[in-house]
Amino acid sequence: MNSRWIPTMCYQCKAECAILARVENGVLKEVRGNPRARGKACVKGMAGVSLEYSPDRLTHPLKRVGHRGEGKFEPCSWDEALHAITAKLRELRDRGEAHKLTASFFPHSITDPKWRFLNAYGGFINTALPHCDSAKIVACIKAMGGVPNHHIPPNFASVPKGGVIILAGRHAMGCLDDAAVPRDILDAKERGAILVVIDPVFTADAAKADWWIPVRPSGDTALFTGMTHHIVMNGLHNKAFTENWIREGDFEKLKDYLADKTPEAMSAICDVPARDIVKLAEMCASAPSVGVDSFKGIMLGQALDFGHAWTNFLAVTGNIDNPGGQPLPDLTPLSPVLPAPAGPSLAEKGWHRTGPDKGRFGKYSFIMEPTWYEAQAIKNGDLKVLVTAECNPALTEMGQEEWRKAVTMTDEKGQYQLEMLVSYEIMLSETSKYADYVLPDKSYFERWELLYMPWWYNFGHGVALRQPVVAAPGECRHSNEVFIELGKRLCPEYFAFKDDLEYYDIQLAGLGLSVGKLQDMGGLWSPGTTGFRKYEHGGFGTPSKKMHLYWEDLEDAGQALPRVFLAPEYDADADAFPFFLISYRTIFHQGSGQWTHNNPQLRDPIGGFRENPVLINAATARRLGIEDGAMVTLRSRTGSLKARAKCTERIRPDCLGLHHGFGSTVGRVAVLGGGVSDNALIPDSGMTLDWQDLVGGESHVSTRVTVEG
Amino acid sequence: MKQLSLAIDLDRCIGCKTCVAACRNAKGLVDHASALPGAIPYYLRVESDRQGIYPDISIRSWVMPCQHCKNAACIKACKAEAIVKDEQTGIVRILAEKCTGGRACIEACPYGVIQFDAARNKAHKCDLCWDRVHNGQKPVCAEVCLTDAIRFGEKELLKMELEAEGKEIVKKMSAQSMLYFRTPG
């Protein structure tokens, strides 16, 4: 028997943890965390074996034969599919509309070959998500400068005794940062760190917390600002940091702004008692470190305000790039692949800047198209070709029905307004049903990929190699290979390298490495250091070299300092729809991808999470006469659905909880269990711009609802 | 008496089920091409309980593998004498070659951990990774535990280790050969 463990990288979620895959006679059998890189893989990673051998795997390209949405296809050849796609892209560019191509995917590195193609061709990228982290990225860049900051959490392994860990609306034990995070948090607790979970839902993290604070949804900006008030007004701030590392004048402006943001005033907004705001503020002010992991806070569309409030809080407490605080990411010194395509100007040609709402996006700061405006862009005629890869907007988009409507809209000649929709996937998804071509991707166990980002928790400023451990079925081709081929056809001057491996070799030369050498090293290169207080050598990456707490460029927008009021999507319709809908996640399912939802192990009641009942506070249920297990109807201003009620003590009485990502109508396993999609209730983001973060680029992912038995 | 054991840390188990999936893969319990939710065998499961009323609540989770009982009911129930407690390790094993598929063990087991393979007409269950532990390795569940909540070793030594660390063994849960513990207070 030929059995060996091969190092590679997981891709059951965006954390992309380093794993070992056991392959026996060419068949994948088991997965483990790679002991050379924190050593953990979560339940999703383990269940990747079932994904690999799903009978639903796509094995050859498909061409649509019915209407979009019907899901009727016939097999076609790669030649035919690529010929059609190339012809459409050539035509689009020839008519001066290359910028009307968007590819929707999660970039696995900042030089992902798909992204290179878009830059070379003249199209755009979006993340296929509501940009759950863009406001944090924008807030970090505005306050601290430097490289974009993805969902970099505190380095939990660095939290000292007595340090405070705050998880605000963040299910860190769901492993979206890294599979080692739950262990690292619990280890930190064992050495005396304090875990505080701020969340309307009592999560698995809350079950391990020293203190659970069930905040009102979107009240987190007020909560953090109330703490900052107490700390600053009582002289509890870190004077060494604020005097030396905050831009001159900003602290005074912050102080003026804070004058009326008392814990009592903020308590009225966030529904956390003022005494608790004071208690947490004093706990943080006296702790050796405070780290906040939050991503986007509690489901709000004005996430930049929260990112700002949180950054200001960390600044006044001096918790920037210290052990246990907010790390500043570094870039790995890889070599550029020349010539480097500049890409089109997002500010001039992005579809949020060319349509009727262009004026409202004037301060938009994120580096990608706002995914959540996609449906509107199609309706506006500003998005003509959409390629989706490893994403599922038909379920993921807020207002999913509007996305479906947009991709099926026709002009007066009966032609689809979105001229081509391509879905690149390993198995049919809700989105695939609408595609003109469905292309069979290689799974993450079958492909090469060079992963490097400045922000990943799991390998710091390093690189990691994803390598094929088993052969791909049928005619599967990795999307990167195909985008490189499209590049060779459409913009060959930028694709003079032979293939993906040569592309990675050129980049790795900057480290004195190659794919082969990296493979020989076990697929990982990382010096293992994050570095602390790096700003002491050359300052911050801002123009002043210090932290900017006051953002004068947003004075016109009223966001020079954070707005503390409740997010507008929660304020709207409050009388007609008395409950906040909370879209929550578990370790078993992070998004709407078929990787987990069509995975029998992850939908198994013993091994995963099968259904998504509506969580309803037990007292609320009693008041409404709703019994545990009863079917209830949820209604919002734009939709309704029926689901089973789960009466629980684990949620605020004014909230209802629905697990995100369910509701697929395709997939042998995904259709089981009666799951419903939260996005059927959530209004379309492009049609509710007043609710969105038009600077940070995030959109609301929740809404107000009613529940009836 | 010789007894290998798992010691499960109630302060660290987060109920993530990583051990369940890894165990299934290692033991070949999943036919990936045909498996359906609700019909996949398992050798351990996660249980949890909640205390209190909103907002003052606590929830703890733990894993429930075969308890490798001191006087195992499954052994007594099996007319075919296909279940034995190994003298060297204390592991309770089902000997597949002797199992006649009578299922009495499944009825008798107070912990509900015995599975039945209808195609082979055999009962099967956790054997504490018999092959691995005879080769110096931990059981899979202990190796993969996301939070290092599962310790493995000889029961007496685990008890000694927990006592030295000031841990409290929850006696009600530790009636057989597996240990469940927490930090007092």
CSV table of C-alpha atoms in Angstrom, one decimal, chain A residues 392-404 430-431 581-585 591-593 597 603 610-614 634-636 638-644 657-665 670 672-683 701-703 705:
chain,number,residue,atom,x,y,z
A,392,ASN,CA,-22.6,31.9,-5.2
A,393,PRO,CA,-24.3,35.3,-5.6
A,394,ALA,CA,-27.7,33.8,-6.3
A,395,LEU,CA,-27.8,32.9,-2.6
A,396,THR,CA,-25.1,35.3,-1.2
A,397,GLU,CA,-26.5,38.6,-2.5
A,398,MET,CA,-28.5,40.7,-0.2
A,399,GLY,CA,-31.8,40.7,-2.0
A,400,GLN,CA,-31.0,37.6,-3.9
A,401,GLU,CA,-34.3,37.9,-5.8
A,402,GLU,CA,-33.1,41.1,-7.3
A,403,TRP,CA,-29.8,39.5,-8.4
A,404,ARG,CA,-31.8,36.7,-10.1
A,430,GLU,CA,-27.7,28.1,-7.3
A,431,THR,CA,-25.7,30.6,-9.4
A,581,LEU,CA,-32.9,39.4,11.9
A,582,ILE,CA,-29.5,38.1,12.8
A,583,SER,CA,-27.7,36.1,10.2
A,584,TYR,CA,-25.3,33.9,12.1
A,585,ARG,CA,-22.7,31.3,11.2
A,591,GLY,CA,-20.9,31.0,3.4
A,592,SER,CA,-23.3,29.7,0.9
A,593,GLY,CA,-20.9,27.6,-1.1
A,597,HIS,CA,-23.8,22.9,2.1
A,603,ARG,CA,-25.0,18.5,6.9
A,610,ARG,CA,-28.2,20.1,9.0
A,611,GLU,CA,-31.0,22.7,9.1
A,612,ASN,CA,-31.3,26.4,9.8
A,613,PRO,CA,-34.2,26.8,12.1
A,614,VAL,CA,-35.2,30.3,13.3
A,634,LEU,CA,-40.8,35.5,8.8
A,635,ARG,CA,-41.6,38.6,6.8
A,636,SER,CA,-39.5,41.6,5.9
A,638,THR,CA,-39.2,42.5,0.6
A,639,GLY,CA,-39.9,38.9,1.3
A,640,SER,CA,-41.2,36.1,3.5
A,641,LEU,CA,-40.3,32.5,4.3
A,642,LYS,CA,-41.4,29.7,6.4
A,643,ALA,CA,-39.1,27.9,8.8
A,644,ARG,CA,-39.1,25.9,12.0
A,657,GLY,CA,-31.4,34.2,14.3
A,658,LEU,CA,-31.1,32.5,11.0
A,659,HIS,CA,-28.0,30.6,9.9
A,660,HIS,CA,-26.6,32.1,6.7
A,661,GLY,CA,-26.1,30.2,3.4
A,662,PHE,CA,-28.9,27.7,3.3
A,663,GLY,CA,-31.7,27.4,0.8
A,664,SER,CA,-30.0,25.8,-2.2
A,665,THR,CA,-32.2,24.1,-4.7
A,670,ALA,CA,-27.7,20.7,-0.2
A,672,LEU,CA,-32.1,18.2,2.1
A,673,GLY,CA,-33.2,19.5,5.5
A,674,GLY,CA,-35.5,22.3,4.5
A,675,GLY,CA,-33.0,25.1,4.7
A,676,VAL,CA,-34.0,28.6,3.9
A,677,SER,CA,-32.0,31.6,2.7
A,678,ASP,CA,-31.7,34.7,4.9
A,679,ASN,CA,-31.2,36.7,1.8
A,680,ALA,CA,-34.7,36.1,0.6
A,681,LEU,CA,-35.7,38.5,3.4
A,682,ILE,CA,-33.0,41.0,3.1
A,683,PRO,CA,-33.7,44.0,0.8
A,701,VAL,CA,-26.5,41.8,5.6
A,702,SER,CA,-29.5,41.9,7.8
A,703,THR,CA,-32.9,43.6,8.2
A,705,VAL,CA,-38.7,41.2,10.3
